[in-house]
PDB file of C-alpha atoms in Angstrom:
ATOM      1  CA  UNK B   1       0.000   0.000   0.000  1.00 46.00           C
ATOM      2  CA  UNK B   2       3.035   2.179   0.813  1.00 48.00           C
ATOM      3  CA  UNK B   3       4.688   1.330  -2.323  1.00 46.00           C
ATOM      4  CA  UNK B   4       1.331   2.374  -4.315  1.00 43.00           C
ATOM      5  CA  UNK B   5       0.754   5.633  -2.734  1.00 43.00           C
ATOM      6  CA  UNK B   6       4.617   6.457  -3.285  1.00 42.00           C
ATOM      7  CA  UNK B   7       4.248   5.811  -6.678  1.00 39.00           C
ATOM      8  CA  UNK B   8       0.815   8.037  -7.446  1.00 39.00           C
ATOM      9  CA  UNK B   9       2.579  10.565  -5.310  1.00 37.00           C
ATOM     10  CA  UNK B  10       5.940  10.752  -7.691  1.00 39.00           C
ATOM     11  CA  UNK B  11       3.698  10.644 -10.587  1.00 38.00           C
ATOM     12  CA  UNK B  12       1.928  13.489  -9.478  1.00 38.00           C
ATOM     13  CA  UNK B  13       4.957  15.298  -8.634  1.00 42.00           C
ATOM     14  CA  UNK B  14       6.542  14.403 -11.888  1.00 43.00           C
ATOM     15  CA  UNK B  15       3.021  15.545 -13.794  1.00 42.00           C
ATOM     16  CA  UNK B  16       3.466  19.223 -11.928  1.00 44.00           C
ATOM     17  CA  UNK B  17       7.086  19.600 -12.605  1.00 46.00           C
ATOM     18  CA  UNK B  18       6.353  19.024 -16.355  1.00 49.00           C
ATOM     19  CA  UNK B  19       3.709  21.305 -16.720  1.00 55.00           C
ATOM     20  CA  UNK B  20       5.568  24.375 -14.929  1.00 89.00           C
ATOM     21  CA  UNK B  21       7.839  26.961 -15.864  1.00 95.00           C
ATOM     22  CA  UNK B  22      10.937  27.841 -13.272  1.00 96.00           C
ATOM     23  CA  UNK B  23      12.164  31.172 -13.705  1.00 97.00           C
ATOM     24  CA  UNK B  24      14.436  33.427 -12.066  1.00 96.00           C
ATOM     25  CA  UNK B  25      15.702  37.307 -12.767  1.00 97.00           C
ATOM     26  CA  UNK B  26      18.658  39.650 -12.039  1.00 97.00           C
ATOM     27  CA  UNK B  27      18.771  43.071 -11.994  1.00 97.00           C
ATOM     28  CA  UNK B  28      21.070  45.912 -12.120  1.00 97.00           C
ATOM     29  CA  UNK B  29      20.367  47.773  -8.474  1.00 96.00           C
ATOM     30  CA  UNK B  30      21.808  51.128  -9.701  1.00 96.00           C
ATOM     31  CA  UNK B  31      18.881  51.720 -12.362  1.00 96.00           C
ATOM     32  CA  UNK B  32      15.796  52.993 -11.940  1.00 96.00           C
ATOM     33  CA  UNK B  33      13.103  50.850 -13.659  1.00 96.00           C
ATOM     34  CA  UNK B  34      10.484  54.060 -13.261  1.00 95.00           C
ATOM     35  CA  UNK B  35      12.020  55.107 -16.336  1.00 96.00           C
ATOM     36  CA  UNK B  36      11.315  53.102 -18.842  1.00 97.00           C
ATOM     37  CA  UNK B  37       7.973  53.688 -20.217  1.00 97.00           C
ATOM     38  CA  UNK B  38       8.329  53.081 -23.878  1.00 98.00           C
ATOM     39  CA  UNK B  39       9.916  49.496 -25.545  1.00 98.00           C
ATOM     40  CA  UNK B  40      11.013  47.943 -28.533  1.00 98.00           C
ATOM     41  CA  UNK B  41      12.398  44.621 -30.001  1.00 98.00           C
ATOM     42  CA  UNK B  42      16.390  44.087 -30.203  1.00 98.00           C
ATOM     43  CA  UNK B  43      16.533  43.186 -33.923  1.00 96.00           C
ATOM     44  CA  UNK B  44      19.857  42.025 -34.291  1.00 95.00           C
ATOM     45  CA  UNK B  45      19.188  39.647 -31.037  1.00 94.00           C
ATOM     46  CA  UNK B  46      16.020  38.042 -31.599  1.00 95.00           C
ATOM     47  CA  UNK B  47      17.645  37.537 -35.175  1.00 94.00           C
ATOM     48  CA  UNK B  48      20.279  35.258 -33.477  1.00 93.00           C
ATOM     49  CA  UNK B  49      18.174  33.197 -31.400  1.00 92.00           C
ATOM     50  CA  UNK B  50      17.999  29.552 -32.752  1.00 89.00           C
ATOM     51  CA  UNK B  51      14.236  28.647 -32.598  1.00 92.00           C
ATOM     52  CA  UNK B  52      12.316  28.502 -35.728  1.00 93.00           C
ATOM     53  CA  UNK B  53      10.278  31.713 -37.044  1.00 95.00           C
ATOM     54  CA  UNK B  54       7.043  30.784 -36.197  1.00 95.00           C
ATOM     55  CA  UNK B  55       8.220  30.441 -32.330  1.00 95.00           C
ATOM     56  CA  UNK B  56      10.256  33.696 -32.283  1.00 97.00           C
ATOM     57  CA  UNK B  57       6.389  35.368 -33.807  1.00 97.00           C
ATOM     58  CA  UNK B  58       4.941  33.503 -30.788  1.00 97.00           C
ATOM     59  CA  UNK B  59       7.762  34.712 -28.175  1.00 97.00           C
ATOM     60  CA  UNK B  60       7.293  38.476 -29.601  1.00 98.00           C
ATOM     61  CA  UNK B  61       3.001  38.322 -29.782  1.00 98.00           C
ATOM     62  CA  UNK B  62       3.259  37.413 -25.953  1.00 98.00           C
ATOM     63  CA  UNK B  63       6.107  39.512 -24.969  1.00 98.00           C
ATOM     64  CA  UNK B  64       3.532  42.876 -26.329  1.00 98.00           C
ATOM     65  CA  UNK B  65       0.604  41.195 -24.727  1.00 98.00           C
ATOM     66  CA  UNK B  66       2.278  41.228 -20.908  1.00 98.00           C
ATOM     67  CA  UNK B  67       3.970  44.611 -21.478  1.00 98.00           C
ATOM     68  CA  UNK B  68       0.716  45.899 -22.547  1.00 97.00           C
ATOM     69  CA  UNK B  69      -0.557  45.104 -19.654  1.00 97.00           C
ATOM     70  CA  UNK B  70       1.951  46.102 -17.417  1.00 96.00           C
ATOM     71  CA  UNK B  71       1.331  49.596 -19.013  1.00 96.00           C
ATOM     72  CA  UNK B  72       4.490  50.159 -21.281  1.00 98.00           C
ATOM     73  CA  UNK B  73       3.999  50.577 -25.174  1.00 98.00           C
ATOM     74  CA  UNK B  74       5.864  50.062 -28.151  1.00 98.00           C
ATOM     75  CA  UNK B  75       7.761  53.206 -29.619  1.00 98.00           C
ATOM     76  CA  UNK B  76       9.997  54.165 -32.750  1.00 97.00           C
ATOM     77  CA  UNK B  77      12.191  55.788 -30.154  1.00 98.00           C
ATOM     78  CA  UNK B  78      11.929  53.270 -27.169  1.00 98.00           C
ATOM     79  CA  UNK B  79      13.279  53.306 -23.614  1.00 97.00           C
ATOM     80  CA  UNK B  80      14.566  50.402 -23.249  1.00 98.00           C
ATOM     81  CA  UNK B  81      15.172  47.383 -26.048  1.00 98.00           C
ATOM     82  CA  UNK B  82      13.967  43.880 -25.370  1.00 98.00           C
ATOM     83  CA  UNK B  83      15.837  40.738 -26.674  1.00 98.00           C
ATOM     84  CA  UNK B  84      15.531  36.762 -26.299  1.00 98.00           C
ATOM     85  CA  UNK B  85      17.491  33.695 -26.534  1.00 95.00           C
ATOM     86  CA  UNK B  86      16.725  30.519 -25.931  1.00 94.00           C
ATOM     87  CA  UNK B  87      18.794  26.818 -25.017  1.00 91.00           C
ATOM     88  CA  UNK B  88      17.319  23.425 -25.323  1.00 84.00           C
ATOM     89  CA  UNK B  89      18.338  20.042 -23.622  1.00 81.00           C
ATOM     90  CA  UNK B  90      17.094  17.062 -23.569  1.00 73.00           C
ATOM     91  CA  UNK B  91      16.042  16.123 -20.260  1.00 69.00           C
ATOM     92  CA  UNK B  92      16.779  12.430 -19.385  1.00 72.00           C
ATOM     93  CA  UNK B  93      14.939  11.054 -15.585  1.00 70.00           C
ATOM     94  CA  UNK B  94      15.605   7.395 -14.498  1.00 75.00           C
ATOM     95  CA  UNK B  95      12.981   6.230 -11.640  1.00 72.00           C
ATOM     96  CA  UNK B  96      13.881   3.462  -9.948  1.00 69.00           C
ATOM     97  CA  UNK B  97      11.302   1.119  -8.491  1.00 65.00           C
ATOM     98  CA  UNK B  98      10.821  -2.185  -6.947  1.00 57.00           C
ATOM     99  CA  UNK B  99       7.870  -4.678  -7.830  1.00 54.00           C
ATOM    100  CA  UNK B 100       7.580  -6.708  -4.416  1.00 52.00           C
ATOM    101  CA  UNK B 101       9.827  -8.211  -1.586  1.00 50.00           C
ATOM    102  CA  UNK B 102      10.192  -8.121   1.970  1.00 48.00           C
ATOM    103  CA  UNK B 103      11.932  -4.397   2.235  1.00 51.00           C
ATOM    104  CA  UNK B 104      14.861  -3.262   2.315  1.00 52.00           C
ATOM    105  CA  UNK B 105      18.019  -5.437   3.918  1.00 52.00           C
ATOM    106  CA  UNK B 106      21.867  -5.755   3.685  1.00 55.00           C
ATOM    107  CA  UNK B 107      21.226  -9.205   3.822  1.00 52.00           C
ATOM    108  CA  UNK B 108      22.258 -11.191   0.560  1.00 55.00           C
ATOM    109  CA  UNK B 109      20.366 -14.230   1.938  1.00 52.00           C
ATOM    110  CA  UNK B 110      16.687 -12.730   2.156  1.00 50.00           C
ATOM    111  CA  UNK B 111      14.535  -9.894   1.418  1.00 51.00           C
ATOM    112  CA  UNK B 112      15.332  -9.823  -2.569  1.00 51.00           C
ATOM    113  CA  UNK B 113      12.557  -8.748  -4.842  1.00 54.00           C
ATOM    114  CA  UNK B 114      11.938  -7.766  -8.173  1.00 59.00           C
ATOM    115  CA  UNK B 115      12.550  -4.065  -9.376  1.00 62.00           C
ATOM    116  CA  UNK B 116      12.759  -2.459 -12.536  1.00 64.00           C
ATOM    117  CA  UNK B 117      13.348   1.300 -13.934  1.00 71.00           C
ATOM    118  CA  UNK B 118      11.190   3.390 -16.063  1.00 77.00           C
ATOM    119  CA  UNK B 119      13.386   6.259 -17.867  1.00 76.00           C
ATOM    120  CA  UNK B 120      11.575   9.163 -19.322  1.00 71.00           C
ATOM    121  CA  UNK B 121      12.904  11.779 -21.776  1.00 72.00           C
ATOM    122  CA  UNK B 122      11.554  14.988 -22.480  1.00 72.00           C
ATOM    123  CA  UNK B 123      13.023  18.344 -24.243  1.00 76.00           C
ATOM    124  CA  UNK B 124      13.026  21.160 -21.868  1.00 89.00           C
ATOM    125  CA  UNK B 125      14.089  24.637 -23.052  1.00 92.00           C
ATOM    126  CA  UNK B 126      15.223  27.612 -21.452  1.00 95.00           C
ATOM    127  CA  UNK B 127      13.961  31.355 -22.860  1.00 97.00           C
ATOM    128  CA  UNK B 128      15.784  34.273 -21.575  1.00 98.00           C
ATOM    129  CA  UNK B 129      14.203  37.952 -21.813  1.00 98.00           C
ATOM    130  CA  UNK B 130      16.434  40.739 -21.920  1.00 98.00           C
ATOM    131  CA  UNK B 131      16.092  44.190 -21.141  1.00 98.00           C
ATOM    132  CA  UNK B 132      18.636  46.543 -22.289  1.00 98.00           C
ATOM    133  CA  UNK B 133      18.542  50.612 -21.707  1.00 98.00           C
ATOM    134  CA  UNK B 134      17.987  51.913 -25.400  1.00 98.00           C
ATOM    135  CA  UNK B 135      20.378  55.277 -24.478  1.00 97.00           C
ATOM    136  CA  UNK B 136      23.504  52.741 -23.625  1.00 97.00           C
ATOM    137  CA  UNK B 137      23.038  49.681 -24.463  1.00 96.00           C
ATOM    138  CA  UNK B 138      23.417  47.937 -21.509  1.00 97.00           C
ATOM    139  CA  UNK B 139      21.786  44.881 -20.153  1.00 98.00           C
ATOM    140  CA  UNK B 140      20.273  46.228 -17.092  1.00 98.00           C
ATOM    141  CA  UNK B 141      17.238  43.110 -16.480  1.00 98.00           C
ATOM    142  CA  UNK B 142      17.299  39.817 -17.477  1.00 98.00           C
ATOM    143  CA  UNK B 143      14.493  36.889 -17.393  1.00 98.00           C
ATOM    144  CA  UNK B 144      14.881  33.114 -17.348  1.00 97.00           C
ATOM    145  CA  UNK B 145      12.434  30.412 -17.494  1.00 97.00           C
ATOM    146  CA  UNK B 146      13.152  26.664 -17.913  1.00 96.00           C
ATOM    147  CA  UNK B 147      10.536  24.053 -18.659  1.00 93.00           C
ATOM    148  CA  UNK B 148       9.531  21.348 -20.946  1.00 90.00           C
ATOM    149  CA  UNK B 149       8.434  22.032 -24.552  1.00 86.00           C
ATOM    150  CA  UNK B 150       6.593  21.153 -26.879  1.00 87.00           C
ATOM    151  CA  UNK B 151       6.534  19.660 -30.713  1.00 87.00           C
ATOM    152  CA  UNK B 152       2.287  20.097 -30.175  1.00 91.00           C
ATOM    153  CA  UNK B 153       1.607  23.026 -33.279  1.00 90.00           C
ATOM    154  CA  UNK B 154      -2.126  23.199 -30.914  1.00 89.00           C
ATOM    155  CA  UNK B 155       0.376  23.870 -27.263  1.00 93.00           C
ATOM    156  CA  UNK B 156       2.480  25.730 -28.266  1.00 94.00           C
ATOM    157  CA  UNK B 157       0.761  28.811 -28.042  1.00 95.00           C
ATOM    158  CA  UNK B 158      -0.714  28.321 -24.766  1.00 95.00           C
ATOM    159  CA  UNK B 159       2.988  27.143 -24.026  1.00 95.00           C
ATOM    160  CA  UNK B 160       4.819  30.083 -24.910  1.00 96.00           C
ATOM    161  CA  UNK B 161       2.974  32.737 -23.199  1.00 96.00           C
ATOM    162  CA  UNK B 162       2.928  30.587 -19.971  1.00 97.00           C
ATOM    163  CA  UNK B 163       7.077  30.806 -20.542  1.00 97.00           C
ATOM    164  CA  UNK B 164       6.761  34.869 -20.911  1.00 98.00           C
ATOM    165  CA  UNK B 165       4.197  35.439 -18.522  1.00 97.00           C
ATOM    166  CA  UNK B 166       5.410  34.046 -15.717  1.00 97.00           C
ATOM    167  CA  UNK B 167       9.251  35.488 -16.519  1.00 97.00           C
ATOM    168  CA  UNK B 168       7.946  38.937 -17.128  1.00 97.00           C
ATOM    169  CA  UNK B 169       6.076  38.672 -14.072  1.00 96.00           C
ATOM    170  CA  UNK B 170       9.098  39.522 -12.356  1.00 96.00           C
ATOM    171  CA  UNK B 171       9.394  42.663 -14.332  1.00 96.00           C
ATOM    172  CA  UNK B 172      10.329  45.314 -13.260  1.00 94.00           C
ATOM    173  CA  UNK B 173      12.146  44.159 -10.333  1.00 91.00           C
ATOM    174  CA  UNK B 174      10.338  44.647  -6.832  1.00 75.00           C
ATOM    175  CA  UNK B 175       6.998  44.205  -8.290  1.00 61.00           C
ATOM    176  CA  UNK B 176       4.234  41.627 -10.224  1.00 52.00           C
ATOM    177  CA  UNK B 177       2.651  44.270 -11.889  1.00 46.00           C
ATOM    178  CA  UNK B 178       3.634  47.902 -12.709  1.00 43.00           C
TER     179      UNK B 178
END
């Protein structure tokens, strides 16, 4: 019974960890995020990020949605300049597990059972946001999320803006929304 409710518990577990996004964010402390009211895209860095077209549209679309909504807009003569990048790995998890026996023992005599492991592979990908002050050019925010991704044409959507949503959550530093 133990055994059983350990395993529905690390499926569950395994089941939330997929379907999440883990992000983190630095900051430069000596800027004043107040500032920046205005935004635009990095050309020449979204043009060197290695994802296909169609996902860079998708990163972009949600990127205006959230800053929309955190109140900045898009300008011809921006405040600060936005940029991604993105990583991929392929994720490899071995679970060990045992079928039966008597539990666990030193002993080579007794208490031997059966056990077998499952290994899963997924492709998780990291997308990193970058905020740069238009005037000099410096990085002066950065965004990270890490999470599994999908080949799904229908997820993807739904996918991507979870990735930018929750990173630009975080943005600008010290608050969720502006």
């Amino acid at each position: 019974m133990k055994t059983t409710n350990f395993l529905t518990l690390l499926l569950l577990f395994v089941l939330a960890s997929c379907s999440s996004v883990s992000v983190n964010s630095d900051y430069d402390k000596k800027v004043d995020f107040k500032q920046f009211k205005t935004y635009a895209f990095l050309k020449s860095g979204i043009d060197k990020a290695e994802i296909s077209d169609l996902d860079k549209k998708r990163i972009l679309r949600s990127i205006d949605e959230a800053m929309v909504i955190k109140g900045f807009s898009k300008s011809e003569t921006p405040d600060m300049l936005i940029s991604i990048f993105t990583k991929e790995n392929q994720r490899v998890d071995v679970y060990n597990q045992n079928g039966f026996g008597w539990g666990w023992n030193w002993s080579p005599f007794w208490g031997m059972g059966i056990g077998y492991s499952t290994v899963a592979t997924t492709l998780e990908g990291t997308l990193f946001i970058d905020v740069l002050d238009a005037k000099t050019k410096e990085l002066v925010w950065q965004g990270e999320g890490t999470g599994y991704l999908t080949k799904n044409t229908d997820e993807k959507d739904a996918r991507i803006k979870e990735f930018v949503d929750k990173i630009l959550a975080q943005y600008p530093p010290g608050s969720s929304k502006r």
